[in-house]
Coordinates of C-alpha atoms in Angstrom, one line a residue:
X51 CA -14.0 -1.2 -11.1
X52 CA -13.6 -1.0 -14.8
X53 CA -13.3 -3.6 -17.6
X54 CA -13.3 -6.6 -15.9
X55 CA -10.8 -9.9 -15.9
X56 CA -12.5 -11.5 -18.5
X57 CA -13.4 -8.8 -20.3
X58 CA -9.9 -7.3 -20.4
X59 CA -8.8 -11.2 -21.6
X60 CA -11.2 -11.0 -24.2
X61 CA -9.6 -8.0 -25.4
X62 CA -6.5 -8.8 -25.1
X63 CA -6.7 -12.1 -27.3
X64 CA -8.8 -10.5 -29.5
X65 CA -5.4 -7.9 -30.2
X66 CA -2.7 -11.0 -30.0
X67 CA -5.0 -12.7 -33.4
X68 CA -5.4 -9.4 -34.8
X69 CA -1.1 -8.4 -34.4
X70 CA -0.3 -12.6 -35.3
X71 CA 1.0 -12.5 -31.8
X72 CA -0.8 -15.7 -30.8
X73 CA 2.2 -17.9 -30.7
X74 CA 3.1 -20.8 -33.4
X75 CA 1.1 -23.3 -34.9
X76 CA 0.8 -26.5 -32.7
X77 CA 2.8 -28.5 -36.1
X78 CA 5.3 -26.2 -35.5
X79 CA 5.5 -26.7 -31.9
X80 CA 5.3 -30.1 -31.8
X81 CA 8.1 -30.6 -34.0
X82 CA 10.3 -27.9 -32.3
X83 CA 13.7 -29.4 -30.8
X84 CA 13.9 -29.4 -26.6
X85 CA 16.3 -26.7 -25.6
X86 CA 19.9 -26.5 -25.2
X87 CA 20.3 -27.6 -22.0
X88 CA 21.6 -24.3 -19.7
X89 CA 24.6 -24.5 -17.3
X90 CA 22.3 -23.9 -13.8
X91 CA 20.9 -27.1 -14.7
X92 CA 24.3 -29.0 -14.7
X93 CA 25.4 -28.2 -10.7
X94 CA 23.2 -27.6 -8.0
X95 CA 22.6 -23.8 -7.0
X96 CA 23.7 -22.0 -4.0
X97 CA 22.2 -22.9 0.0
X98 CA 20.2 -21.1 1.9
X99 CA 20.6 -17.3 3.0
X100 CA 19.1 -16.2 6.7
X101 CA 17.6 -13.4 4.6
X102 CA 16.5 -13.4 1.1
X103 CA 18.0 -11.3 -1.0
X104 CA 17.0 -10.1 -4.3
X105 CA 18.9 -11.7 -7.6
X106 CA 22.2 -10.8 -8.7
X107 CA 20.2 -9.7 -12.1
X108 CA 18.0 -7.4 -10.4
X109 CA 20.8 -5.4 -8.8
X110 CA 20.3 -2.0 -11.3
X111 CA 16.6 -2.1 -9.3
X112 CA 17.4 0.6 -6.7
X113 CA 15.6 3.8 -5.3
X114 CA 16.8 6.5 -7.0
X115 CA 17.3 10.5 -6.5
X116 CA 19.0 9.6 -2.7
X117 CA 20.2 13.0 -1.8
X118 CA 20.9 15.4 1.2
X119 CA 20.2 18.4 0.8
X120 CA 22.7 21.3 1.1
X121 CA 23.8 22.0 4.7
X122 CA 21.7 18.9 6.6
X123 CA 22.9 15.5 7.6
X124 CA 20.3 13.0 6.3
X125 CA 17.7 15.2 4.9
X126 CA 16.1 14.7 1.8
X127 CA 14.4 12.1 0.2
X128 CA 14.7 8.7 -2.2
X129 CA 12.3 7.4 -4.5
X130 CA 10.8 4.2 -5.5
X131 CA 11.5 3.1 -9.1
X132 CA 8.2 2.7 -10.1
X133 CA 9.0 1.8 -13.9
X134 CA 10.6 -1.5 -12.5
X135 CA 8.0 -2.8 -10.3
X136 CA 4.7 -4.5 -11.1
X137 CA 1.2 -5.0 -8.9
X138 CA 0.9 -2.7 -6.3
X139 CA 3.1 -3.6 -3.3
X140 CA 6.5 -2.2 -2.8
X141 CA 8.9 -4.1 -1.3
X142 CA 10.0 -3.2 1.6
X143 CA 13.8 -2.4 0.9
X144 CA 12.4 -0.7 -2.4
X145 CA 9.9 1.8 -0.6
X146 CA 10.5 5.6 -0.3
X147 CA 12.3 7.3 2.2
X148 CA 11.4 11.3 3.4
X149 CA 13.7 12.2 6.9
X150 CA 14.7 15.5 8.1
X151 CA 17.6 14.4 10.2
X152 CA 18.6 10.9 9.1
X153 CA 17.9 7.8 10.4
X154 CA 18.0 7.5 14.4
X155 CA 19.5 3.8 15.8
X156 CA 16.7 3.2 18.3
X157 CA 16.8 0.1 20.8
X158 CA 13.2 -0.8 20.7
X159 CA 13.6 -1.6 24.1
X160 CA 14.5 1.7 25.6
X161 CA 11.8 3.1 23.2
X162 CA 9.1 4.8 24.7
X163 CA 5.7 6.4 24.1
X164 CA 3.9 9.0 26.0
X165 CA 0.4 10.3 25.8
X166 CA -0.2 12.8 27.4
X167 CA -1.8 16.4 27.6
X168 CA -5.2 17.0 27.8
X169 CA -6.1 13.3 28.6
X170 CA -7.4 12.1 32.1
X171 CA -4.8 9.1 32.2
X172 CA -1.3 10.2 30.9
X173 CA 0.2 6.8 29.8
X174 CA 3.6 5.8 28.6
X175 CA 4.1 2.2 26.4
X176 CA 7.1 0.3 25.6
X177 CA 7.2 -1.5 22.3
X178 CA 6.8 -4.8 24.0
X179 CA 3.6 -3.9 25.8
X180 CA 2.2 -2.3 22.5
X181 CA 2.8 -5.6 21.1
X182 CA 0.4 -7.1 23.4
X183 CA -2.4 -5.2 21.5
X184 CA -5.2 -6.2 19.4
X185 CA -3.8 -5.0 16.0
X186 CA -5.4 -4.5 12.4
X187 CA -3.7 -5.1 8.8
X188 CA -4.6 -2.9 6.2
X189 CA -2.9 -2.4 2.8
X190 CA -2.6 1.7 1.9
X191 CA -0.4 3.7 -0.4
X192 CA 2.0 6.0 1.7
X193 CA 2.6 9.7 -0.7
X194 CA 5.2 12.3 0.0
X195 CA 3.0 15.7 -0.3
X196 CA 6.6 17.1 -2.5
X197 CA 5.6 14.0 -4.7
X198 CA 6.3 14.6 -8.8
X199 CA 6.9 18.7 -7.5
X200 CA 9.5 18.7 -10.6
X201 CA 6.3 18.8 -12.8
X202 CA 5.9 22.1 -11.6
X203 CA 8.7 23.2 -13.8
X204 CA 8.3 24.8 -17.0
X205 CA 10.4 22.2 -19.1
X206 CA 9.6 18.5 -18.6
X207 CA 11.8 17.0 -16.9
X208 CA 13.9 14.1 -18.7
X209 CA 13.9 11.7 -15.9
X210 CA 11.9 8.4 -15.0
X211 CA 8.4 7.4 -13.7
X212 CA 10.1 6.4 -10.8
X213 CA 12.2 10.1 -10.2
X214 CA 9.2 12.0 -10.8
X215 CA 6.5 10.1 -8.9
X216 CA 8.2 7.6 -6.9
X217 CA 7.7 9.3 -3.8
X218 CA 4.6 6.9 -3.3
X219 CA 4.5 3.3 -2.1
X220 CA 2.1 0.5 -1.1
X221 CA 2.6 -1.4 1.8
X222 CA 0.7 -4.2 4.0
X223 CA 1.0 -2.0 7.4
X224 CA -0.1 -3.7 11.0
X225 CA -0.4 -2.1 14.5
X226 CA -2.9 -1.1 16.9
X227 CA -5.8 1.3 16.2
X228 CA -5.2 4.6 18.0
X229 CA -8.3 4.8 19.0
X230 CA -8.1 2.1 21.3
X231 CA -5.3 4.1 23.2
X232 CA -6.8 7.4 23.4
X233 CA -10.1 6.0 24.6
X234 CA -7.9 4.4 27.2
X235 CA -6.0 7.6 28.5
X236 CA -9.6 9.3 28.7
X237 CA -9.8 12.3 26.2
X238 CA -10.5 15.5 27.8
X239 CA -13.4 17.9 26.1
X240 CA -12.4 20.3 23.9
X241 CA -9.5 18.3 22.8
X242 CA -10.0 18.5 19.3
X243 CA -6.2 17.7 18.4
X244 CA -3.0 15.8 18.9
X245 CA 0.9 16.9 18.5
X246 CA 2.7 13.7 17.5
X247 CA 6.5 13.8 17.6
X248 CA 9.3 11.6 16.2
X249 CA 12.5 10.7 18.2
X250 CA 15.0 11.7 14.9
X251 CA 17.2 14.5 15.4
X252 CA 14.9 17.0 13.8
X253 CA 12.2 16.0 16.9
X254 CA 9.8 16.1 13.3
X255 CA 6.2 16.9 14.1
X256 CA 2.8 17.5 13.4
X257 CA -0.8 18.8 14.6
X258 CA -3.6 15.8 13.4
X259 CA -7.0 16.6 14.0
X260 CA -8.9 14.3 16.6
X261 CA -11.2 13.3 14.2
X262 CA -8.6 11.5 12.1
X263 CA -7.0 10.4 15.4
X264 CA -10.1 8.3 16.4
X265 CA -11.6 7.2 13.0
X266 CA -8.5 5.1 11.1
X267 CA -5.5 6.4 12.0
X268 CA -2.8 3.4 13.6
X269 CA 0.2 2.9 15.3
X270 CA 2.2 1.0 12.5
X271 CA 4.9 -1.6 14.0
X272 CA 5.0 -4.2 10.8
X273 CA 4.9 -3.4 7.3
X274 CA 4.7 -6.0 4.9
X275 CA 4.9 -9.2 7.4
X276 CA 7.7 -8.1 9.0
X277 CA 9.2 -5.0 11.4
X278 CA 9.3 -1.4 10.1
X279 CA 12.6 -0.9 8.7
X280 CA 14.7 1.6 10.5
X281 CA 14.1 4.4 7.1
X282 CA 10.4 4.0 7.6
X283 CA 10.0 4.3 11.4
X284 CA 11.3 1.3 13.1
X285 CA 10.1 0.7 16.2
X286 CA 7.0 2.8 15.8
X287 CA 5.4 5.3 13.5
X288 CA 1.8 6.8 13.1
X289 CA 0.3 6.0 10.2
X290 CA -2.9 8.4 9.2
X291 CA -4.3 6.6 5.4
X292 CA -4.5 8.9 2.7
X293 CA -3.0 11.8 4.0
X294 CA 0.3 13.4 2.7
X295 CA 3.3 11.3 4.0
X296 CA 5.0 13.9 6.6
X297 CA 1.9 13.2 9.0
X298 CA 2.0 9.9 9.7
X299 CA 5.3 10.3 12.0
X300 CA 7.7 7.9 11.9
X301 CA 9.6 7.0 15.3
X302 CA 6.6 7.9 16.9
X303 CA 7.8 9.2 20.6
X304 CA 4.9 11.2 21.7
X305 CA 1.4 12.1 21.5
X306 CA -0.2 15.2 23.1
X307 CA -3.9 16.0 23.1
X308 CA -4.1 19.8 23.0
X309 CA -7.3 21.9 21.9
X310 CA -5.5 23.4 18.6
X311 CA -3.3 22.7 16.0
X312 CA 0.3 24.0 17.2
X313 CA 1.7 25.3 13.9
X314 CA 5.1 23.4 14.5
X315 CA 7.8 24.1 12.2
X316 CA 7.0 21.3 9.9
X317 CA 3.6 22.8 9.2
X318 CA 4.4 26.6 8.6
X319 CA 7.8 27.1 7.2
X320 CA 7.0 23.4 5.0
X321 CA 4.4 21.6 4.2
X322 CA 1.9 24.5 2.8
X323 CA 1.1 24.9 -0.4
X324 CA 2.2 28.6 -2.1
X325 CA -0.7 30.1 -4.6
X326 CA -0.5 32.0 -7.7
X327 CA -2.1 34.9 -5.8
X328 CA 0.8 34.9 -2.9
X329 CA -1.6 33.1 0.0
X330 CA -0.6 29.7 1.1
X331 CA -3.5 27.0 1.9
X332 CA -2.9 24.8 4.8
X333 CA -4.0 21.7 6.4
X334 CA -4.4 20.3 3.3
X335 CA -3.7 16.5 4.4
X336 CA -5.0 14.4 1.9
X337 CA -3.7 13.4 -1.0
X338 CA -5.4 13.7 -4.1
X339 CA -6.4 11.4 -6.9
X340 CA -3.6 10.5 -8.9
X341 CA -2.4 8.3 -11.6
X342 CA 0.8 7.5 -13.7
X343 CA 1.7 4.3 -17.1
X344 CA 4.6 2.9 -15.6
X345 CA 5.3 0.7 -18.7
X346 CA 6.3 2.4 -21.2
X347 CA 7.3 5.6 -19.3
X348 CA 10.3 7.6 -19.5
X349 CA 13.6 6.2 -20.5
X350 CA 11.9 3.0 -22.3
X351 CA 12.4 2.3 -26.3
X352 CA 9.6 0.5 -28.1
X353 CA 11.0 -2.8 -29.9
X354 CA 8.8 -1.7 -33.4
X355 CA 5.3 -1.8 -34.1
X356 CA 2.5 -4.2 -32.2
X357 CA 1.2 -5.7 -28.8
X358 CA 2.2 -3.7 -26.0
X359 CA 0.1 -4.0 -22.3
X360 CA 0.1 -0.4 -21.3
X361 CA 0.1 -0.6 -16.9
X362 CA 0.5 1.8 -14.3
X363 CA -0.8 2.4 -10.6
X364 CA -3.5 4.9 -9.4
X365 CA -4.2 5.9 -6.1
X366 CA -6.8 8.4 -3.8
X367 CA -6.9 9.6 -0.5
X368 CA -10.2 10.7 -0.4
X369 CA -11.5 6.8 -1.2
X370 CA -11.2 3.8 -3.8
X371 CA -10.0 4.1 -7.3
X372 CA -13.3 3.7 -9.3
X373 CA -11.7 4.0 -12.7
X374 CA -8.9 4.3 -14.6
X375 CA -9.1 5.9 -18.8
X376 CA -6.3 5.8 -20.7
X377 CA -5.8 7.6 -24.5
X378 CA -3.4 6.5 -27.0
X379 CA -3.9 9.2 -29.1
X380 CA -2.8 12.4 -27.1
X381 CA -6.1 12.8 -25.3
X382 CA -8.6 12.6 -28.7
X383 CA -10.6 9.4 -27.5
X384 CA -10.5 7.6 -24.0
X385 CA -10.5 3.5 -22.9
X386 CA -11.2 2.6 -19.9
X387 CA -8.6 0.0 -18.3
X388 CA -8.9 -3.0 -16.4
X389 CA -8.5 -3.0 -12.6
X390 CA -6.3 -5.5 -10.6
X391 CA -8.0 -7.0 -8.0
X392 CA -7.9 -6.1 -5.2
X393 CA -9.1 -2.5 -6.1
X394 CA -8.6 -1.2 -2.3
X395 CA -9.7 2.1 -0.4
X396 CA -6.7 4.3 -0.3
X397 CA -4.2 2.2 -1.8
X398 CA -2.4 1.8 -4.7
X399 CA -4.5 0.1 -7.0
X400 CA -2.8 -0.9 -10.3
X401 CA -4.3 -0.9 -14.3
X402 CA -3.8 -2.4 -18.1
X403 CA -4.6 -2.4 -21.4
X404 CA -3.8 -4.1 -24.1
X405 CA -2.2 -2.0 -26.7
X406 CA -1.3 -2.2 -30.7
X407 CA 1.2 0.5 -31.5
X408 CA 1.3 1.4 -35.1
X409 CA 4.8 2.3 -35.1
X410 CA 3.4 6.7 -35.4
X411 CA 3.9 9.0 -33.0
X412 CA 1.9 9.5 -30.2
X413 CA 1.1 10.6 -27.1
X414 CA 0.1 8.1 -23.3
X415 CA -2.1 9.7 -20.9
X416 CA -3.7 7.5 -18.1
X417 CA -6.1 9.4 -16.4
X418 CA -7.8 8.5 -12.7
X419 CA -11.0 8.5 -11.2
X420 CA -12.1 8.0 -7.5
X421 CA -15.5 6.8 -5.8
X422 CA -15.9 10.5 -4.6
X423 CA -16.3 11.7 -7.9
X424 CA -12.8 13.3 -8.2
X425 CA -11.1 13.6 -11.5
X426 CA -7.5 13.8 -12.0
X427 CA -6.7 17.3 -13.6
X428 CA -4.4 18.0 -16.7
X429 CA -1.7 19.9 -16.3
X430 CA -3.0 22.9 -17.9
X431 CA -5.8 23.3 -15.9
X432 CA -3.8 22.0 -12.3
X433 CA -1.5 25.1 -13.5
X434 CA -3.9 27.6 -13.7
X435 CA -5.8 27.2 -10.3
X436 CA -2.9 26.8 -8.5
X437 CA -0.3 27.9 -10.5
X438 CA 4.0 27.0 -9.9
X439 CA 4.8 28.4 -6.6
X440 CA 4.0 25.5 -4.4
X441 CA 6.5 22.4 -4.5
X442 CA 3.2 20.2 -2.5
X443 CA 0.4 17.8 -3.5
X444 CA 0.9 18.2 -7.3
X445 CA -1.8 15.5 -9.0
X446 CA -1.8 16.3 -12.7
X447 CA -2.0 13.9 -15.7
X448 CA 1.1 12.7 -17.2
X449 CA 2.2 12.3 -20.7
X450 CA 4.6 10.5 -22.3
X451 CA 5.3 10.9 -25.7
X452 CA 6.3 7.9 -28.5
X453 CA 8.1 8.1 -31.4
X454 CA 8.2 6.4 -34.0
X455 CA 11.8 4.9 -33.2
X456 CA 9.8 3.3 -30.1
X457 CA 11.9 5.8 -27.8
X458 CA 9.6 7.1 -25.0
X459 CA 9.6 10.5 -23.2
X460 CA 7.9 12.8 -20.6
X461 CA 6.1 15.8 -22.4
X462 CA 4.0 18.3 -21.1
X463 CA 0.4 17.5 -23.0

């Protein structure tokens, strides 16, 4: 798990005495003069809202990049402004959004599922009766597979941490394991898959291997204490951990067992992932081991030389975050950062370290590393095995680039 607590506290005040950053003198201090006393202190403050709303200073934190694309109603994608947000879960108003055909109005109460196919028991559930379920909470990152694709482009792009990466988000989901309900409607041999489908416009769907089905995969209905909100799937959606976004179906409608995958339209013309040598790779579902420094990224100006706390998020699909090295120096020597508890499987897991800038140029790299021995590639390397055709599961190292006027920028490193 990397440097721990103490360690990285340690570190950090040994920095602060090194940089004089350690505050004033207790003299100082104790014969400093109280503070003016502020206006919200003269009045009482406003009553109580029926739902909390963020503050009126916070309003410039929004998703961003919240575009259809040409031709559709409601397709396309917004991001979550990662550069704005600390620990590692999103609020829910704040999470990404990915739809095909907008967002449907469901009445949770005329919503149905059906599961059905090869299955002994064909069953259909209303929300209510799902409800009645013995359900699980479990805290998972959620990645579009077209996350940071503008890294792909030959130019860096001059945009934020949040418009290049921000298709990922980490949520508290809840809901019932699907196991429970495909043990239930009797699985059939030689069912070794399931079509899911949404109820949006675009009837959105995908082929998910049995396996997954029965190991970890859930029927979401909560996400972060409360209901899904209608953009993330509200009443239902699957939710498959780890695996690229477009699986885990939001306003989950149906479920059929069938013996093969059934190469909708959402996993042949999209969702495959275009090689330098012409051939396309599919069912690549999860995501790999990723990292980005949130603070300073992009878009951020340095205040002169001294203490900075360099952070960020890292996150696997294939297991736990194991560490987390960051360089300050454009990739000449490595640190390893400290690890926020709690460092979960398949979730976004978020680092520090402590940093003295010497007011020079330089270049940030964070760099991720996951139980299974996976190593987040640099670009250059990412590049040549896979080269620029594919717009899907793009995991290279970013760079930003200082200078010495403190102003921060996205270079290719």
């Amino acid at each position: 798990m990397g440097v721990s607590r103490r360690g990285f506290l340690k570190r950090t005040v040994a920095v602060l005495a090194a940089t004089g950053l350690t505050g004033r003198g207790t003299e100082e201090l104790a014969a400093a003069e109280p503070p003016d006393v502020p206006p919200w202190m003269k009045a009482p403050g406003a009553g109580f809202n029926a739902y909390g709303v963020p503050s009126r200073h916070e309003s410039k934190v929004t998703r961003t990049f919240g575009r259809s694309q040409p031709g559709t109603t409601g397709s396309g994608a917004i991001r979550t402004p990662l550069e704005a947000l600390e620990g590692a879960i999103t609020p829910s108003g704040l999470h990404f959004e990915r739809s095909h055909s907008g967002v449907p109005d469901i009445d949770p109460d005329a919503h149905r599922l059906l599961i059905h196919g090869m299955v002994k028991r064909p069953l259909i559930f209303t929300i209510e009766a799902l409800l009645r379920y013995p359900m699980v909470s479990r805290v998972h990152f959620l990645e579009c597979s077209g996350n940071s694709q503008l890294l792909y482009q030959p130019a860096p792009p001059s945009v934020t941490a949040g418009q290049t990466h921000g298709l990922v988000s980490g949520s508290d989901w809840t809901g019932v394991p699907l196991r429970r309900l495909l043990e239930e409607a009797g699985i059939d041999g030689g069912a070794e898959w399931i079509l899911a489908e949404g109820a949006d416009a675009a009837a959105m769907s995908r082929s998910i291997p049995m396996a997954k089905a029965m190991d970890d995969a859930f029927l979401a209905l909560f996400q972060n204490g409360e209901r899904l909100r209608p953009e993330n799937g509200y009443p239902l959606r699957l939710f498959l951990p780890g695996w690229e976004g477009n699986m885990s179906v939001k306003w989950l409608r149906r479920l059929k067992v069938v013996p093969a995958p059934i190469m909708t339209k959402d996993e042949t013309s999209r969702y495959t992932d275009l090689q330098r040598d012409g051939k396309s790779l599919m069912f690549t579902y999860p995501m790999e081991v990723k990292s980005v420094i949130t603070h300073p990224s992009h878009g951020m100006t340095l205040k002169g030389a001294g203490l900075y706390q360099i952070s960020g998020l890292a996150w696997s699909g294939n297991g736990t975050i194991k560490k987390v090295e960051i360089t300050t120096d454009g990739g000449k020597t490595w640190r390893t950062a400290a690890l926020t508890a709690p460092v979960l499987p398949r979730a976004l897991t978020r680092f520090r370290l402590p940093w003295r800038w010497d007011g020079g140029a330089t270049v940030l790299k964070s760099r991720a590393i996951d139980d299974a021995g996976n190593v987040q590639p640099e670009r250059e390397k990412f590049i040549a095995e896979h080269g620029t055709n594919a717009v899907f599961h793009y995991n290279a190292i970013a760079a930003w680039s200082v200078a010495p006027n403190g102003e921060v920028k996205h270079v290719y490193a």
